[in-house]
């Protein structure tokens, strides 16, 4: 064996040993880099207009397609994806009324890889509210906003009072979508949510408008269904007002003349303050009404 062969063998052995020693550490570093997050090389939203050199529409389409690919790839690879807001901000900086984003942004945030959070849901609502401002006459954006905060987002929230507020806001947005031309049968859904939240009069208002929108013969079934629901809510509204008046009278009875029976108190009429109710100026003061024709203040 020559000296050259020995040197070559030693070099080969050293190389093999070096690869064997470094490979596990390099593989670990590559794995950690992959799992720690992705790097997307595009400038902040405020600088995008200058960077695109006027090709805003093309850049928006490129960013949107890239976002869809990355969203799907992260689901496939079971990896977290936290960059949706960054893509969305860049797209909306270039095209504030970009319709595809408002159609899917709630899904991309609430059901992002691997798990959406309450913060993601709040961010999705903010984007959709921005959409209703950018596209105020778009029934699809209003419907997306309304259905999201009425039905999907509440499952991510924890405060019961806040959940009811979100559902009521969602019902109002659905009602607005119906006014702008969305399916009129959604008005029934909005009315149900509003009624459940105690906003019966608001529900009646939405149904009255939806009833007027559906007079065409092709919408006869929806028209009749809205009419039936409207009659039910109007009857409920009148009953609620009657109950409110009765409770107000009962409160005054217990405060003013509790030793009399309710029937006698009703016959006598409301008790008024003689000093406050003296003179012509007090004639229109509800607190000075001497009959129950004027609803007493609670």
mmCIF file of C-alpha atoms in Angstrom, residues 252 256-257 265 268-274 277 287-290 292:
data_model
loop_
_atom_site.group_PDB
_atom_site.id
_atom_site.type_symbol
_atom_site.label_atom_id
_atom_site.label_comp_id
_atom_site.label_asym_id
_atom_site.label_seq_id
_atom_site.Cartn_x
_atom_site.Cartn_y
_atom_site.Cartn_z
ATOM 1 C CA UNK A 252 -96.814 52.460 42.337
ATOM 2 C CA UNK A 256 -98.260 54.680 47.451
ATOM 3 C CA UNK A 257 -101.309 52.876 48.901
ATOM 4 C CA UNK A 265 -106.313 51.696 43.997
ATOM 5 C CA UNK A 268 -108.868 56.013 42.824
ATOM 6 C CA UNK A 269 -106.262 56.623 40.141
ATOM 7 C CA UNK A 270 -102.603 57.585 40.513
ATOM 8 C CA UNK A 271 -101.461 59.510 43.570
ATOM 9 C CA UNK A 272 -99.862 62.811 42.532
ATOM 10 C CA UNK A 273 -97.725 65.377 44.333
ATOM 11 C CA UNK A 274 -99.975 68.468 44.898
ATOM 12 C CA UNK A 277 -98.770 69.251 39.896
ATOM 13 C CA UNK A 287 -96.186 62.198 36.786
ATOM 14 C CA UNK A 288 -99.219 64.435 37.309
ATOM 15 C CA UNK A 289 -101.682 62.281 35.362
ATOM 16 C CA UNK A 290 -104.798 61.619 37.449
ATOM 17 C CA UNK A 292 -104.453 55.568 33.927
#
